[in-house]
């Protein structure tokens, strides 16, 4: 809801003896632009006053007067509605004009000032390459991180790596096996995958390997130097590979954000003690659990029969740690929908522990990522490991870049594009994959197909990037400094008003995206903005950007720059690069 609607409501309210909120809630958009821009229906007033709605509309409209040079020109009765007509040049100044005057401030807000949000995202289980399904948490989290920052919040980015568990014992088994042949075997993320596959192939045949793996993990837990040494190597190599991928996707965790499950090993005992002191731990089949029956949930397992801690124990300890260290106003866990029950249990246990901040924790969940048929053509076999058929994110990115390269070269019209094809293909290919995350609300399952993801016309990342490049190229061709006071009345296209209305809604889109933890609302907004612009751009018969009148051209190019700024800002929040030429 644009700010000007609020102004309409405030103007109208005293005339009909209603509250601005009440009026605002009733405002509608007239079906035709000629009818006006904000409409107030008079039906309920008519009932109260026992008069015909059009008569009431006419009476109200007659009473309304607007000073020249304000946001509204007039209010007119159209049937049963009172319709406000916007003063386009004024609106242009309050939107595009504001953006151009201080581009750094455009899209930012101070609303979050003084508040802290902890974001737990990406958080993969390591010691194997990142699977493509991890892109959802990673991209949603990174977008929310940038969004909250733009909204004034202090943001703590946490990558809660799954860096502990029996998988590490499995890798050690395979590593030791190999060491017999090659004592100096190098370890990187690809050889880790090989070790992983080798272990599973072996374990299928030989059941004793599982015991060996458990024994190695036990050694690790007991601090055995060799086990710890290997664990460190496996972990460091995994993080190295992760960081390379993150850099491609515009994701940056500070060093201090890499606090994985292992970090909480020495903090869990205190958590368990507190649970016990509160009388929350009960025995069940030899294990220690928190009973949640009263809340219709299965018990939350804290200590296994053998005394081992588990995922939940660590999450409780990490929640306490985060609260103690960051004193958050919100703590968001950007984790797949499958863990819905799990997080409800965790938050309930925190509440039972007496933490009133438990209500500040929230599971920001999302649906599944599926792949369309023929996604990887005939070489599907090379794209997936036999165990679990994981598709690696890196390969998806590489494939996207390859396809983007072909697409760009096919459409390339300038030397600039072909000369920069490598970086451009990377920006567009990766951008396409990133944007595909945001084409639907996060709870919807996403089906990934190349056609959809890489389309230059549809609701895709490349389409937005292409529009940005087009705007940039228009500005380059124009090549002059923009005026400090554009004569907005010279932007005369009938759709121009709609474009400025759209610009006035940018801040609302960001606010809504924050409120709902839903970056897709920004993507939707950007697509709509591009669509409005294209209606003007393609109407070449009626509208030129470069005209014979210098003031007119300057005003129109100012609109182009404001639009470009907005696109670039929104793309930046989502994690897409904004190419200047494409
Ligand atoms: N490592 C987990 C997984 O890959 C996700 C961790 C989410 N964060 C958390 N605090 N539990 O499924």
XYZ file of C-alpha atoms and ligand atoms in Angstrom:
594
model
C 0.000 0.000 0.000
C 1.602 3.144 -1.189
C 2.057 6.090 1.119
C -0.203 8.218 -1.086
C -3.126 5.952 -0.248
C -2.617 6.866 3.358
C -2.772 10.519 2.383
C -6.011 9.925 0.499
C -7.469 8.208 3.557
C -6.387 11.050 5.838
C -7.953 13.632 3.550
C -11.215 11.787 3.260
C -11.670 10.576 6.831
C -12.720 13.867 8.508
C -15.270 14.545 5.753
C -17.169 11.373 6.468
C -16.509 11.165 10.174
C -14.455 7.982 9.945
C -10.957 7.025 11.015
C -8.154 7.093 8.448
C -7.463 3.403 9.106
C -11.034 2.562 8.393
C -11.045 4.546 5.160
C -7.685 3.145 4.118
C -8.919 -0.395 4.499
C -11.686 0.286 2.005
C -9.609 1.924 -0.730
C -9.498 0.213 -4.109
C -7.799 0.706 -7.410
C -10.199 1.946 -10.132
C -10.436 -0.479 -13.044
C -9.454 2.086 -15.698
C -6.640 4.620 -15.288
C -8.859 7.406 -16.712
C -11.224 6.939 -13.777
C -8.586 7.959 -11.261
C -5.896 6.306 -9.172
C -7.349 5.606 -5.740
C -11.024 4.888 -5.242
C -13.290 4.992 -2.206
C -16.559 3.034 -2.504
C -19.596 4.725 -0.973
C -21.841 1.702 -0.456
C -21.592 1.370 3.282
C -21.954 5.109 3.787
C -25.023 4.970 1.560
C -26.581 2.376 3.810
C -25.945 4.478 6.890
C -27.248 7.658 5.317
C -30.020 5.995 3.350
C -29.028 7.669 0.123
C -27.927 6.343 -3.252
C -24.160 5.686 -3.423
C -23.583 7.877 -6.533
C -25.290 10.811 -4.809
C -23.018 10.416 -1.796
C -19.957 10.096 -4.005
C -20.921 13.343 -5.763
C -21.460 15.136 -2.451
C -18.101 14.078 -1.069
C -16.265 14.867 -4.282
C -17.764 18.342 -4.303
C -16.382 18.993 -0.841
C -12.822 18.021 -1.722
C -10.291 20.608 -2.678
C -6.588 20.208 -3.183
C -3.922 22.869 -3.095
C -1.930 23.121 -6.316
C 1.349 21.243 -6.384
C 0.329 18.502 -3.954
C -0.004 14.770 -4.416
C -3.603 14.902 -5.715
C -5.076 17.057 -8.433
C -8.701 16.310 -7.721
C -11.232 13.839 -6.432
C -14.137 13.048 -8.698
C -17.287 11.012 -8.421
C -17.329 8.057 -10.758
C -20.566 6.148 -10.189
C -20.616 5.050 -6.549
C -16.919 5.841 -6.052
C -14.935 8.885 -5.055
C -11.752 8.642 -7.084
C -8.546 10.518 -6.349
C -6.403 11.611 -9.272
C -2.658 11.698 -8.720
C -0.472 14.602 -9.669
C 2.063 12.660 -11.739
C 4.983 15.118 -11.722
C 4.689 15.455 -7.955
C 4.592 11.681 -7.546
C 7.598 11.387 -9.870
C 9.561 13.787 -7.719
C 8.622 11.922 -4.523
C 9.749 8.604 -5.987
C 12.260 8.841 -8.845
C 13.390 12.262 -7.626
C 14.093 10.925 -4.142
C 15.966 7.919 -5.518
C 18.171 10.086 -7.719
C 18.886 12.623 -4.994
C 20.338 9.963 -2.682
C 20.834 6.624 -4.440
C 22.614 5.149 -1.404
C 19.548 5.651 0.742
C 17.047 4.319 -1.797
C 15.603 1.036 -0.578
C 16.991 1.436 2.923
C 15.100 2.076 6.110
C 15.865 2.799 9.730
C 12.962 0.722 10.980
C 15.191 -2.052 12.242
C 17.609 0.283 13.999
C 18.734 -1.033 17.352
C 17.401 -4.524 16.705
C 19.385 -7.710 16.094
C 18.421 -10.726 14.055
C 20.318 -14.018 14.031
C 20.000 -15.922 10.770
C 20.861 -19.614 10.644
C 21.155 -20.543 6.974
C 22.946 -22.748 4.507
C 24.120 -24.946 7.413
C 24.985 -28.013 5.311
C 26.274 -31.304 6.564
C 29.855 -31.181 5.430
C 32.529 -33.637 4.297
C 30.794 -33.992 0.988
C 30.171 -31.516 -1.832
C 27.210 -29.226 -1.424
C 24.070 -30.786 -2.855
C 21.910 -28.631 -5.030
C 18.994 -28.770 -2.583
C 21.105 -26.674 -0.238
C 20.704 -23.743 -2.511
C 17.321 -22.985 -1.052
C 18.427 -22.313 2.497
C 21.573 -20.617 1.258
C 19.887 -18.192 -1.112
C 16.880 -17.481 1.089
C 19.137 -16.828 4.034
C 21.566 -14.642 2.127
C 18.692 -12.589 0.709
C 17.130 -12.173 4.148
C 20.504 -11.166 5.525
C 20.837 -8.360 2.975
C 17.202 -7.398 3.358
C 17.350 -7.077 7.148
C 20.533 -5.025 6.828
C 18.888 -2.687 4.333
C 16.031 -2.324 6.810
C 18.407 -1.169 9.521
C 18.825 -4.376 11.534
C 22.029 -5.688 13.003
C 22.439 -9.088 11.326
C 24.337 -12.102 12.661
C 24.928 -14.670 9.901
C 25.343 -18.203 11.198
C 26.386 -21.179 9.155
C 25.562 -24.040 11.497
C 27.607 -26.685 9.742
C 26.810 -30.327 10.329
C 30.462 -30.952 11.181
C 30.014 -33.720 13.722
C 28.649 -37.208 13.535
C 29.307 -40.721 12.424
C 29.860 -39.655 8.784
C 33.286 -38.498 9.907
C 34.005 -41.963 11.287
C 32.992 -43.403 7.916
C 35.380 -41.125 6.074
C 38.157 -42.112 8.449
C 37.580 -45.778 7.713
C 37.900 -45.157 3.987
C 40.842 -42.828 4.461
C 42.744 -45.384 6.503
C 42.055 -48.023 3.907
C 43.561 -45.838 1.231
C 46.457 -44.799 3.342
C 47.791 -48.314 3.054
C 48.429 -47.753 -0.636
C 49.245 -44.066 -0.534
C 50.335 -42.708 2.837
C 50.532 -39.157 1.485
C 47.171 -39.055 -0.192
C 45.976 -35.499 -0.682
C 42.586 -34.576 0.650
C 40.254 -32.130 -1.037
C 36.519 -32.043 -1.385
C 36.545 -34.317 -4.417
C 38.620 -36.952 -2.732
C 36.282 -36.622 0.251
C 33.456 -37.563 -2.058
C 35.513 -40.502 -3.289
C 36.099 -41.579 0.301
C 32.400 -41.252 0.971
C 31.508 -43.398 -2.036
C 34.256 -45.878 -1.252
C 32.973 -46.308 2.283
C 29.391 -46.853 1.177
C 30.334 -49.284 -1.575
C 32.355 -51.212 1.006
C 29.713 -51.061 3.701
C 27.153 -52.563 1.349
C 29.307 -55.689 1.211
C 30.838 -55.751 4.641
C 28.770 -54.982 7.707
C 31.742 -54.725 10.026
C 32.683 -51.410 8.392
C 29.793 -49.738 10.176
C 31.219 -50.827 13.530
C 34.615 -49.546 12.490
C 33.102 -46.221 11.534
C 31.371 -45.968 14.889
C 34.633 -46.818 16.610
C 36.423 -44.031 14.751
C 33.707 -41.581 15.640
C 33.991 -42.640 19.280
C 37.727 -41.959 19.061
C 36.940 -38.543 17.695
C 34.581 -37.853 20.561
C 37.234 -38.977 23.009
C 39.767 -36.584 21.518
C 42.083 -39.200 19.964
C 44.819 -37.119 18.235
C 44.722 -38.972 14.905
C 40.938 -38.826 14.695
C 40.965 -35.141 15.574
C 43.716 -34.461 13.036
C 41.700 -36.109 10.246
C 38.493 -34.406 11.338
C 40.236 -31.025 11.098
C 41.509 -31.758 7.603
C 38.105 -32.959 6.427
C 36.419 -29.941 7.931
C 38.898 -27.374 6.613
C 38.785 -28.799 3.113
C 34.999 -28.796 3.146
C 34.879 -25.183 4.242
C 37.402 -24.208 1.600
C 35.196 -25.715 -1.104
C 32.074 -24.168 0.411
C 33.612 -20.722 0.391
C 34.459 -21.025 -3.284
C 30.847 -21.827 -4.066
C 29.523 -19.122 -1.765
C 31.678 -16.522 -3.480
C 30.096 -17.419 -6.811
C 26.662 -16.921 -5.288
C 27.357 -13.677 -3.470
C 27.159 -15.336 -0.078
C 29.584 -14.246 2.602
C 29.685 -15.556 6.138
C 32.064 -13.836 8.498
C 34.671 -16.186 9.985
C 32.807 -16.052 13.261
C 29.679 -17.331 11.580
C 31.188 -20.767 10.988
C 30.077 -22.233 14.259
C 28.957 -25.722 13.437
C 27.541 -28.448 15.609
C 31.014 -29.382 16.859
C 31.422 -25.965 18.410
C 28.717 -26.848 20.925
C 30.243 -30.118 22.094
C 31.632 -28.587 25.252
C 28.523 -26.511 25.894
C 25.946 -29.264 25.957
C 26.638 -30.561 29.447
C 25.532 -27.236 30.928
C 22.378 -27.376 28.832
C 21.663 -30.918 30.012
C 22.238 -29.843 33.616
C 19.745 -27.021 33.221
C 17.193 -29.366 31.670
C 17.668 -31.735 34.586
C 17.498 -28.973 37.201
C 14.204 -27.830 35.709
C 12.942 -31.382 36.052
C 12.358 -31.653 32.356
C 14.334 -34.823 31.672
C 12.488 -38.108 31.943
C 13.684 -41.584 31.168
C 12.267 -43.461 28.243
C 13.703 -46.829 27.234
C 17.017 -45.876 28.801
C 17.158 -42.590 26.905
C 16.616 -39.123 28.378
C 13.804 -37.165 26.775
C 11.613 -34.130 27.325
C 8.011 -35.201 27.319
C 5.864 -33.065 25.006
C 2.704 -35.110 24.962
C 0.681 -32.245 26.386
C 1.436 -30.300 23.246
C 0.669 -33.192 20.941
C 4.247 -33.742 20.000
C 6.496 -36.767 20.316
C 9.135 -36.532 23.058
C 12.267 -34.548 22.301
C 15.240 -36.900 22.597
C 18.165 -35.354 24.485
C 20.477 -38.217 25.431
C 20.532 -41.570 23.733
C 20.709 -44.818 25.649
C 24.492 -44.826 25.393
C 24.633 -41.260 26.711
C 25.397 -39.759 23.318
C 23.998 -36.349 22.542
C 22.150 -35.667 19.345
C 21.076 -32.966 16.910
C 18.447 -31.569 19.307
C 20.848 -31.344 22.238
C 23.205 -29.273 20.143
C 20.457 -27.020 18.837
C 19.337 -26.272 22.393
C 22.887 -25.415 23.392
C 23.371 -23.255 20.313
C 20.113 -21.390 20.886
C 21.223 -20.567 24.436
C 24.627 -19.501 23.152
C 23.145 -17.264 20.496
C 20.863 -15.597 22.942
C 23.641 -15.047 25.456
C 26.022 -13.629 22.845
C 23.815 -11.659 20.528
C 20.784 -10.878 22.658
C 18.668 -11.191 19.552
C 15.262 -9.702 18.870
C 14.653 -12.442 16.346
C 16.370 -15.735 15.672
C 15.457 -17.279 12.347
C 16.207 -20.821 11.232
C 16.045 -21.049 7.460
C 15.597 -24.777 7.157
C 13.528 -27.105 4.989
C 9.932 -27.806 5.784
C 10.787 -31.414 6.726
C 12.185 -30.165 10.029
C 8.962 -28.412 10.988
C 8.063 -30.702 13.856
C 11.652 -30.770 15.021
C 11.796 -26.995 15.418
C 8.446 -26.870 17.146
C 9.877 -29.328 19.657
C 13.056 -27.312 20.111
C 11.196 -24.039 20.623
C 8.798 -25.685 23.065
C 11.665 -27.137 25.093
C 13.314 -23.696 25.222
C 10.046 -22.264 26.482
C 9.798 -24.988 29.135
C 13.329 -24.144 30.208
C 11.870 -20.794 31.167
C 13.275 -18.702 28.346
C 10.802 -16.032 27.364
C 12.962 -15.386 24.304
C 11.865 -18.739 22.903
C 9.045 -16.864 21.211
C 11.612 -14.832 19.294
C 12.800 -17.975 17.546
C 11.167 -18.841 14.286
C 11.491 -21.601 11.744
C 11.508 -19.998 8.296
C 10.629 -23.050 6.301
C 10.574 -23.790 2.620
C 9.352 -26.461 0.224
C 11.247 -28.953 -1.840
C 13.388 -28.495 -4.868
C 12.508 -30.851 -7.686
C 13.973 -31.220 -11.128
C 12.072 -31.260 -14.377
C 12.373 -34.196 -16.721
C 15.452 -34.199 -18.920
C 17.128 -31.726 -16.649
C 20.545 -33.155 -17.280
C 19.993 -34.736 -20.657
C 21.578 -38.074 -21.358
C 24.462 -37.694 -19.013
C 22.266 -37.857 -15.943
C 24.513 -40.593 -14.592
C 27.471 -38.262 -14.299
C 25.351 -35.709 -12.499
C 24.446 -37.866 -9.559
C 26.219 -40.035 -7.102
C 24.870 -43.514 -6.872
C 24.203 -43.127 -3.214
C 21.230 -40.841 -2.809
C 21.434 -39.402 -6.327
C 22.687 -36.065 -5.143
C 23.082 -33.377 -7.730
C 25.909 -31.081 -6.807
C 25.283 -27.403 -6.738
C 28.575 -26.665 -8.417
C 27.579 -28.718 -11.416
C 24.228 -26.992 -11.676
C 25.968 -23.626 -11.595
C 28.519 -24.712 -14.205
C 25.812 -26.033 -16.447
C 23.804 -22.846 -16.064
C 26.831 -20.742 -16.951
C 27.487 -22.830 -20.024
C 23.910 -22.427 -21.167
C 23.885 -18.720 -20.376
C 26.990 -18.276 -22.484
C 25.269 -19.788 -25.506
C 22.153 -17.727 -24.916
C 24.048 -14.463 -24.599
C 26.200 -15.066 -27.656
C 23.118 -15.891 -29.651
C 21.609 -12.510 -28.779
C 24.786 -10.463 -28.538
C 24.670 -7.224 -30.417
C 27.755 -5.480 -29.202
C 31.483 -5.949 -28.964
C 31.179 -5.161 -25.268
C 29.180 -8.290 -24.692
C 31.422 -10.684 -26.568
C 34.536 -9.191 -24.998
C 33.191 -9.848 -21.486
C 31.480 -13.097 -22.190
C 33.182 -15.046 -19.387
C 32.138 -12.817 -16.549
C 28.785 -12.134 -18.133
C 27.994 -15.819 -18.559
C 28.899 -16.362 -14.910
C 26.669 -13.492 -13.770
C 23.717 -14.571 -15.864
C 24.049 -18.311 -15.339
C 24.472 -18.097 -11.590
C 21.919 -15.282 -11.404
C 19.392 -17.465 -13.201
C 19.810 -20.277 -10.707
C 19.603 -17.872 -7.778
C 16.527 -16.138 -9.102
C 14.722 -19.424 -9.642
C 14.617 -19.611 -5.845
C 12.472 -16.537 -5.710
C 9.927 -17.080 -8.431
C 7.446 -18.533 -5.972
C 6.655 -18.207 -2.305
C 9.127 -20.175 -0.275
C 6.660 -22.783 0.989
C 5.869 -23.862 -2.569
C 7.902 -26.690 -3.998
C 10.141 -25.495 -6.804
C 10.510 -27.410 -10.024
C 13.656 -26.482 -11.784
C 13.800 -26.597 -15.594
C 16.390 -24.940 -17.771
C 13.810 -23.362 -20.067
C 12.129 -21.574 -17.215
C 15.274 -20.640 -15.392
C 17.129 -19.219 -18.365
C 14.307 -17.596 -20.296
C 15.021 -14.067 -21.486
C 11.351 -13.226 -21.609
C 9.547 -14.977 -18.811
C 9.755 -14.526 -15.077
C 13.441 -15.196 -14.852
C 16.660 -13.707 -13.548
C 18.100 -13.179 -17.032
C 14.981 -11.213 -17.995
C 15.551 -8.773 -15.140
C 19.272 -8.604 -15.828
C 18.516 -7.980 -19.484
C 16.177 -5.134 -18.614
C 18.842 -3.666 -16.361
C 21.414 -3.915 -19.148
C 19.025 -2.224 -21.553
C 18.444 0.678 -19.161
C 22.190 0.988 -18.631
C 22.830 1.048 -22.334
C 20.207 3.774 -22.839
C 21.965 5.864 -20.231
C 25.342 5.232 -21.814
C 24.066 6.344 -25.176
C 22.586 9.450 -23.627
C 25.926 10.097 -21.972
C 25.024 13.312 -20.136
C 24.732 14.261 -16.503
C 21.155 14.058 -15.266
C 19.481 17.296 -14.161
C 19.148 18.011 -10.451
C 15.533 19.059 -10.967
C 14.052 17.028 -13.825
C 10.953 18.499 -15.447
C 8.823 15.481 -14.719
C 5.785 16.914 -16.473
C 7.622 16.143 -19.724
C 7.416 12.410 -19.137
C 4.062 12.230 -20.833
C 3.407 8.579 -21.601
C 0.104 7.387 -20.076
C 1.894 4.466 -18.418
C 4.507 6.737 -16.816
C 2.173 7.372 -13.905
C 1.894 3.649 -13.322
C 5.629 3.405 -13.318
C 5.971 6.052 -10.633
C 3.193 4.409 -8.648
C 5.188 1.180 -8.855
C 8.310 2.970 -7.660
C 6.330 4.313 -4.727
C 5.629 0.718 -3.752
C 9.258 -0.409 -3.552
C 9.624 0.340 0.126
C 6.336 -1.486 0.784
C 7.608 -4.531 -1.081
C 10.755 -4.576 1.043
C 8.767 -4.133 4.240
C 6.431 -6.964 3.307
C 9.364 -9.205 2.384
C 10.841 -8.565 5.814
C 7.561 -9.032 7.654
C 6.889 -12.361 5.964
C 10.511 -13.440 5.563
C 9.637 -13.810 1.934
C 12.238 -12.465 -0.531
C 10.083 -13.726 -3.403
C 7.942 -10.623 -2.849
C 10.919 -8.560 -4.002
C 11.330 -10.746 -7.069
C 7.659 -10.338 -7.923
C 7.979 -6.614 -7.488
C 10.993 -6.415 -9.802
C 9.236 -8.438 -12.485
C 6.236 -6.112 -12.308
C 8.473 -3.084 -12.520
C 10.169 -4.487 -15.634
C 6.778 -5.234 -17.167
C 5.532 -1.671 -16.668
C 8.716 -0.275 -18.142
C 8.472 -2.543 -21.153
C 5.001 -1.251 -21.895
C 6.507 2.182 -22.316
C 9.660 1.000 -24.015
C 7.893 -1.001 -26.691
C 5.406 1.774 -27.474
C 7.890 3.337 -29.863
C 5.228 5.001 -31.969
C 4.032 7.158 -29.114
C 7.052 7.589 -26.953
C 10.727 8.274 -27.449
C 13.282 8.523 -24.700
C 15.701 10.587 -26.730
C 13.777 13.525 -28.204
C 14.621 16.880 -29.827
C 13.799 18.654 -26.586
C 16.766 18.547 -24.194
C 14.651 19.007 -21.053
C 12.237 16.358 -22.138
C 15.011 13.890 -22.836
C 16.676 14.692 -19.529
C 13.451 14.050 -17.597
C 12.851 10.776 -19.406
C 16.399 9.609 -18.840
C 16.014 10.507 -15.168
C 13.091 8.132 -15.029
C 15.276 5.484 -16.678
C 18.006 5.968 -14.098
C 15.578 5.795 -11.173
C 14.246 2.579 -12.570
C 17.722 1.190 -13.088
C 18.675 2.076 -9.518
C 15.656 0.297 -8.164
C 16.274 -2.818 -10.221
C 19.940 -2.876 -9.234
C 19.068 -2.487 -5.574
C 16.457 -5.223 -5.577
C 18.699 -7.561 -7.545
C 21.447 -6.865 -5.048
C 19.208 -7.959 -2.189
C 18.331 -11.175 -3.967
C 21.980 -11.821 -4.821
C 21.904 -11.234 -8.577
C 24.581 -9.291 -10.391
C 23.336 -6.326 -12.414
C 25.173 -6.388 -15.767
C 25.623 -3.117 -17.631
C 25.498 -4.722 -21.037
C 24.062 -8.007 -22.171
N 22.662 -29.504 8.910
C 21.232 -29.590 8.835
C 20.813 -30.286 7.547
O 21.568 -30.300 6.599
C 20.557 -28.247 8.876
C 20.854 -27.428 10.100
C 19.849 -26.340 10.308
N 20.102 -25.528 11.448
C 19.914 -25.880 12.727
N 20.222 -25.031 13.670
N 19.425 -27.052 13.039
O 19.715 -30.797 7.489
